[in-house]
Tab-separated table of C-alpha atoms in Angstrom:
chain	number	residue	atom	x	y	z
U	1	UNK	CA	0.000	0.000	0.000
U	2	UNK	CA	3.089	2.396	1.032
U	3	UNK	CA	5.075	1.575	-2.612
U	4	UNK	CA	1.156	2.166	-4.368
U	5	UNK	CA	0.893	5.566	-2.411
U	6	UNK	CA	4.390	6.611	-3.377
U	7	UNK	CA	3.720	5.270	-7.169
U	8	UNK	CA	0.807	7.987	-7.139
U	9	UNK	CA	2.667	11.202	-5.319
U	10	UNK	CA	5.935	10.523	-7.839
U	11	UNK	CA	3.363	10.673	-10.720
U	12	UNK	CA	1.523	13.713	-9.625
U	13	UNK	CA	4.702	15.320	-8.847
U	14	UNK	CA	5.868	14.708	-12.618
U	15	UNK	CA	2.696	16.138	-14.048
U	16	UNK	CA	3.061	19.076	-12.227
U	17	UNK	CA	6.952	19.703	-13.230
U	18	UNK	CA	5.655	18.897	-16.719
U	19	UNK	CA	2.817	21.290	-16.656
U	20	UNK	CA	4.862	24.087	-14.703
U	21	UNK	CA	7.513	23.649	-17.529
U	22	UNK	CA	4.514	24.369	-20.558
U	23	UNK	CA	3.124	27.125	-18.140
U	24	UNK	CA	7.152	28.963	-17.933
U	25	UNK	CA	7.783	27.962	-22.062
U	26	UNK	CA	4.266	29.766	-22.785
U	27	UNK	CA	5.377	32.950	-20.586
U	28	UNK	CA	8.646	33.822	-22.055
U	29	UNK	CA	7.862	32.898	-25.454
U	30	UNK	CA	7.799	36.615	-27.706
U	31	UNK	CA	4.654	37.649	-28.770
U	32	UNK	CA	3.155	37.261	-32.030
U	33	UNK	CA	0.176	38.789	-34.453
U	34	UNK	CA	-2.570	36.952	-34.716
U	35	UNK	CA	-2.861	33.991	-35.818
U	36	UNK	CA	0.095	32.211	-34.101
U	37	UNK	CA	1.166	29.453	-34.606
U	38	UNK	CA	3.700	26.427	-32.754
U	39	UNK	CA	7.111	26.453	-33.853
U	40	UNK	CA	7.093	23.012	-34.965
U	41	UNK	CA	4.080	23.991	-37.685
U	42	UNK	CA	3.170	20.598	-39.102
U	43	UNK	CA	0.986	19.884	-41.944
U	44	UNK	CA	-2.273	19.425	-39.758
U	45	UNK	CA	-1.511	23.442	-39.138
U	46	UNK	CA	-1.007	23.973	-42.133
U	47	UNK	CA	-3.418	22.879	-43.345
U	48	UNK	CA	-6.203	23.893	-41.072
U	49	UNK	CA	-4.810	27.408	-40.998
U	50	UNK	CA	-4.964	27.521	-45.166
U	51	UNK	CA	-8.661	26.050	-44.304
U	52	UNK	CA	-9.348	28.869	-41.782
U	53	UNK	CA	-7.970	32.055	-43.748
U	54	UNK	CA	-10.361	30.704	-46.988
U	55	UNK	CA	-13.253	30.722	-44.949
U	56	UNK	CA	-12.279	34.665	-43.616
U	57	UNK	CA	-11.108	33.782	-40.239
U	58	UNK	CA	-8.083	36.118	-39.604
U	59	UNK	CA	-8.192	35.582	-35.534
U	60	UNK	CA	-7.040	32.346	-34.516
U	61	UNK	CA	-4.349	30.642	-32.671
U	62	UNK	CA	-2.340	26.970	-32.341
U	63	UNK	CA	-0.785	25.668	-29.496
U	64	UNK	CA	1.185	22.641	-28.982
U	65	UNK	CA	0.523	21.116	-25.516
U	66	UNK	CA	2.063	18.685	-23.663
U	67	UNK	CA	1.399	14.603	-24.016
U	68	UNK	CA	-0.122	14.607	-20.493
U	69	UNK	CA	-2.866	17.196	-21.355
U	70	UNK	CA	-5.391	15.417	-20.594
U	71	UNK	CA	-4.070	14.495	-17.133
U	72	UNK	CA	-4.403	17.521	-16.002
U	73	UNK	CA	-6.900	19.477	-14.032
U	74	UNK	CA	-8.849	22.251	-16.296
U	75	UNK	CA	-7.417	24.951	-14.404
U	76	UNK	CA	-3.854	24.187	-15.612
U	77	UNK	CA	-5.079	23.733	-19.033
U	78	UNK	CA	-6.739	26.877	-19.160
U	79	UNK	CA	-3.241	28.426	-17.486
U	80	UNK	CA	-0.979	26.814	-20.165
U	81	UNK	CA	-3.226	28.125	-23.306
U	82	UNK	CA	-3.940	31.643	-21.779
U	83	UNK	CA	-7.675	31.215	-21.927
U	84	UNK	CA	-9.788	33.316	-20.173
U	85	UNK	CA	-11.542	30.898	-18.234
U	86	UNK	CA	-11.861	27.079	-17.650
U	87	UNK	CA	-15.150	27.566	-19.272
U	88	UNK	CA	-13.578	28.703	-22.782
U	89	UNK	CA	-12.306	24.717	-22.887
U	90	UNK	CA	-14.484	23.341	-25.438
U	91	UNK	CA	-14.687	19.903	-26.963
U	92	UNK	CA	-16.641	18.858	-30.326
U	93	UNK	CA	-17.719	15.350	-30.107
U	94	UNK	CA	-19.788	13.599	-32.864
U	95	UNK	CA	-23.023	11.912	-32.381
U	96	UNK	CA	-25.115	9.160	-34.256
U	97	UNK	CA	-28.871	9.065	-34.868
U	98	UNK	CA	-29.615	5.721	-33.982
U	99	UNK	CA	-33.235	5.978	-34.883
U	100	UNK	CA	-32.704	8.203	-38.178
U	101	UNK	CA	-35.054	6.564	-41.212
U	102	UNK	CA	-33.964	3.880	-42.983
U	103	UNK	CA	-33.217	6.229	-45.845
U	104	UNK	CA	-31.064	9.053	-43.549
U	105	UNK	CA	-27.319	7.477	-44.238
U	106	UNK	CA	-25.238	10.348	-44.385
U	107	UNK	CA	-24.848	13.861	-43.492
U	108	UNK	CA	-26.570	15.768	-46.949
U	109	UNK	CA	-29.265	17.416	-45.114
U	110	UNK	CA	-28.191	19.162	-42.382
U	111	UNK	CA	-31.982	19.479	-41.165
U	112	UNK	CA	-31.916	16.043	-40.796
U	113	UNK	CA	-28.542	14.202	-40.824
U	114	UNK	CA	-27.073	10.925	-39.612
U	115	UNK	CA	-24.547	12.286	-37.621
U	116	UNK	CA	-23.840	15.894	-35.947
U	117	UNK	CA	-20.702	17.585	-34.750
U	118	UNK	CA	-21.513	18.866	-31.527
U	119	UNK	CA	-19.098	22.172	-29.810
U	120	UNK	CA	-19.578	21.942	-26.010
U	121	UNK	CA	-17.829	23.116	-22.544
U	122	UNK	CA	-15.430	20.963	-20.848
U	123	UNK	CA	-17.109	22.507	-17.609
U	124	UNK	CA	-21.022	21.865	-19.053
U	125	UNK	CA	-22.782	18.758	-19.046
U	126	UNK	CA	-24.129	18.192	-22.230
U	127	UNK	CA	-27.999	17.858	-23.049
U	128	UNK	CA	-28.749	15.515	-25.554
U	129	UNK	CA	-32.989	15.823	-25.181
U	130	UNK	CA	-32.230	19.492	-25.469
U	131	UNK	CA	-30.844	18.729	-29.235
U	132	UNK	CA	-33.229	16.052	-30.087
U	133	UNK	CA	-36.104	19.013	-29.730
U	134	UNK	CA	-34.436	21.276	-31.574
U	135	UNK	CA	-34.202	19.183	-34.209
U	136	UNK	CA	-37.618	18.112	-34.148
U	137	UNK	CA	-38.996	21.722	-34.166
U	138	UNK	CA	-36.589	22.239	-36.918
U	139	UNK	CA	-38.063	20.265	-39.194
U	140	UNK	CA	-41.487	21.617	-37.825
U	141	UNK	CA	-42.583	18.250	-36.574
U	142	UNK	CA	-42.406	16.704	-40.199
U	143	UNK	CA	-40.081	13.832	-38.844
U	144	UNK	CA	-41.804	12.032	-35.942
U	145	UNK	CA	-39.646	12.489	-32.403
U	146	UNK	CA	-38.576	9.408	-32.268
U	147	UNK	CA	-36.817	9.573	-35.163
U	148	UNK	CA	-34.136	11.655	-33.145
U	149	UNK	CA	-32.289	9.845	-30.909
U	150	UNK	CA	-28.515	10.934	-30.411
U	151	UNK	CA	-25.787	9.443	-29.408
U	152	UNK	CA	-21.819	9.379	-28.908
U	153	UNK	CA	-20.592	7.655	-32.150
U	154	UNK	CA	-18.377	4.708	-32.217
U	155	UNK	CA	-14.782	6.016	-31.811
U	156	UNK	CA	-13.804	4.349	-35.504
U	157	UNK	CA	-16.922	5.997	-36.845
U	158	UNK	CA	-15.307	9.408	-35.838
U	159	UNK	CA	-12.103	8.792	-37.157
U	160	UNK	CA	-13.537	7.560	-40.471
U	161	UNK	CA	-16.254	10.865	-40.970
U	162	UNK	CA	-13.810	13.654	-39.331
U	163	UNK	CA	-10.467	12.180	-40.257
U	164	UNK	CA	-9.215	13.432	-36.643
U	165	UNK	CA	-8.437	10.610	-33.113
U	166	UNK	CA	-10.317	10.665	-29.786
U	167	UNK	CA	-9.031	13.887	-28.229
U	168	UNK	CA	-7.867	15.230	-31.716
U	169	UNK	CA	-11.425	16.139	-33.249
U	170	UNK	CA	-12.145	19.963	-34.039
U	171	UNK	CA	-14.971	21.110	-36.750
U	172	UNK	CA	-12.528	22.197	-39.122
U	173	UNK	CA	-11.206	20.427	-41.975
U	174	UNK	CA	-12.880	17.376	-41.568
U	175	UNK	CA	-13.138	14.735	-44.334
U	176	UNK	CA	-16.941	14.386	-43.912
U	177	UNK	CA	-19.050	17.846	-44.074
U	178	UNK	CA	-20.600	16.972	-40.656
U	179	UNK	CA	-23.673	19.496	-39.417
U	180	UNK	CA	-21.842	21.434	-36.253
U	181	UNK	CA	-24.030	22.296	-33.228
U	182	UNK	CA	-22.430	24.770	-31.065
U	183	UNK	CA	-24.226	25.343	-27.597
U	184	UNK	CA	-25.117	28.575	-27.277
U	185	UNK	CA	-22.951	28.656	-23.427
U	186	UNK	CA	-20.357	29.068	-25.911
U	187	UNK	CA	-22.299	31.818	-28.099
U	188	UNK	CA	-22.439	34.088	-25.227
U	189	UNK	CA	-18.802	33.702	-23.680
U	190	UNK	CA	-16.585	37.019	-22.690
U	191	UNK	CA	-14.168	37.822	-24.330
U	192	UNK	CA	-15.464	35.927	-27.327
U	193	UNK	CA	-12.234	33.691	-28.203
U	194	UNK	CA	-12.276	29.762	-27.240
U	195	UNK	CA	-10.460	26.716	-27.259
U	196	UNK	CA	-11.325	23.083	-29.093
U	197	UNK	CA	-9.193	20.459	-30.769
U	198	UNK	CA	-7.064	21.054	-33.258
U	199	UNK	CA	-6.785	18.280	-35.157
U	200	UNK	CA	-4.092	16.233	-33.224
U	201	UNK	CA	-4.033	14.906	-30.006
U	202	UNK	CA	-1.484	17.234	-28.425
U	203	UNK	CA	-2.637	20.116	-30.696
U	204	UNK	CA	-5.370	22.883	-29.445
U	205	UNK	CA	-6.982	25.849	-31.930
U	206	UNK	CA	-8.084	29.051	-30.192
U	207	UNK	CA	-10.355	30.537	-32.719
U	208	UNK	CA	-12.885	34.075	-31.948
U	209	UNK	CA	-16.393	33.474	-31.615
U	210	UNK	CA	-17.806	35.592	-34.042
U	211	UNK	CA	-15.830	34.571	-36.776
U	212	UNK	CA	-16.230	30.961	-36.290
U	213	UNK	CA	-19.874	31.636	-36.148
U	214	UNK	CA	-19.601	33.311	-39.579
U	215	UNK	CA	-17.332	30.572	-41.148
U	216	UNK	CA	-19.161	27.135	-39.657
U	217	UNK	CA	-22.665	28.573	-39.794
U	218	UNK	CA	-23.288	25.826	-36.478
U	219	UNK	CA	-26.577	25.415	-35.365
U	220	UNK	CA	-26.796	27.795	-31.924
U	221	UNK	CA	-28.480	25.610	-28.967
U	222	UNK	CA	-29.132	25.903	-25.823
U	223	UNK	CA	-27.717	22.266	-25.346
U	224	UNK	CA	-26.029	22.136	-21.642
C-alpha cells in the first residue's frame, strides 16, 4: 500500500513539473500577431490554418501542448493556453442518430442528418434531449420524435467521418461535411475567443467566436 501511495505522489509530482515547464515555455515565449502558430508547424496546421484564412477567419491561434494534457486538471489547461476561463475549454464530439429513417445514411441534409458535430464546454454537461427538440422543431414536426435519438458515435466511426483521433477532433477540416451544433454557453462567452481540438491529439486551436460563427454557420443551442 506504502510503494502504491508513493507510485501515485511521484506521478503527480511529474505532471506538475511537466505542466509548470509548458506554463514557464508559454510565458517567455515573444509575442506574435494573430494567428500564431507552434514552432514546430506541421501539416495538420497547415493545413487547417490555409482552411481557416479561406473561410475569412483572420483571428485564430495553435498551441502545442504537452502529451499529459489530458491528465491535467482544467485549471492548468486553461493556465498553459492563456484562456480566459476554464469555461472557454471546449470539446466537439460527434453523435449518431440511432433511430434516423432507414433512408437518412449520411450527413446531406443538415436538417436532418445521420450524424452531428456537436461544440460543447469541458465545464457543461451536455444535453442531448435538449438537441433532439431542436431538431424536431426544426423540421417543424415533419419527422416524428422518435426519429431523433442521439448518441456518442463509435470512436472508428469518428475517425472515419472527421479524419481526426479521440481527443484530436475539431470542426474544421474534416473529411466528412458533418452538421456542427455549437451550444449557445459558448455563443455568449466574454471575451469571445475559445479553445477546441485542433486536429491532433497534443494540438489545441483558439479561434474568436464571431468569426467561427460566420465561417461554420453551427446550429446555436441551448444544449447544456
Amino acid at each position: 500500500m506504502e510503494e502504491a501511495a508513493a507510485a501515485a505522489e511521484l506521478k503527480r509530482l511529474q505532471i506538475d513539473i511537466l505542466r509548470r515547464i509548458s506554463v514557464l515555455e508559454s510565458s517567455i515565449l515573444p509575442e506574435s500577431s494573430s494567428p500564431s502558430l507552434p514552432e514546430d508547424e506541421s501539416q495538420t496546421v497547415s493545413r487547417l490554418s490555409a482552411i481557416l484564412r479561406s473561410g475569412g477567419v483572420k483571428d485564430f491561434s495553435f498551441k502545442r501542448v504537452a502529451p499529459d494534457y489530458y491528465d491535467w486538471p482544467l485549471e492548468s489547461r486553461r493556465e498553459v493556453l492563456g484562456a480566459s476561463s476554464v469555461d472557454h475549454l471546449c470539446k466537439s464530439i460527434v453523435l449518431v442518430n440511432t433511430q434516423a429513417s432507414s433512408n437518412v445514411l449520411d450527413c446531406s441534409d443538415r436538417n436532418n442528418s445521420k450524424y452531428y458535430v456537436v461544440v460543447v464546454q469541458y465545464t457543461a454537461r451536455f444535453n442531448a434531449d435538449a438537441v433532439k427538440n431542436f431538431l424536431y422543431s426544426l423540421n417543424e414536426g415533419k419527422i416524428p420524435k422518435k426519429r431523433f435519438n442521439l448518441r456518442l458515435a463509435p470512436e472508428e466511426t469518428s475517425i472515419e467521418l472527421t479524419g481526426f483521433e479521440h481527443n484530436a477532433v475539431t470542426c474544421v477540416g474534416m473529411k466528412t461535411s458533418i452538421p456542427v451544433i455549437l451550444d449557445e454557453a459558448i455563443a455568449k462567452l466574454k471575451p469571445d475567443f475559445f479553445w477546441l481540438g485542433g486536429g491532433e491529439i497534443d494540438l489545441k486551436l483558439g479561434v474568436r467566436t464571431s468569426e467561427f460563427l460566420d465561417f461554420v454557420k453551427p446550429f446555436v443551442v441551448p444544449c447544456s
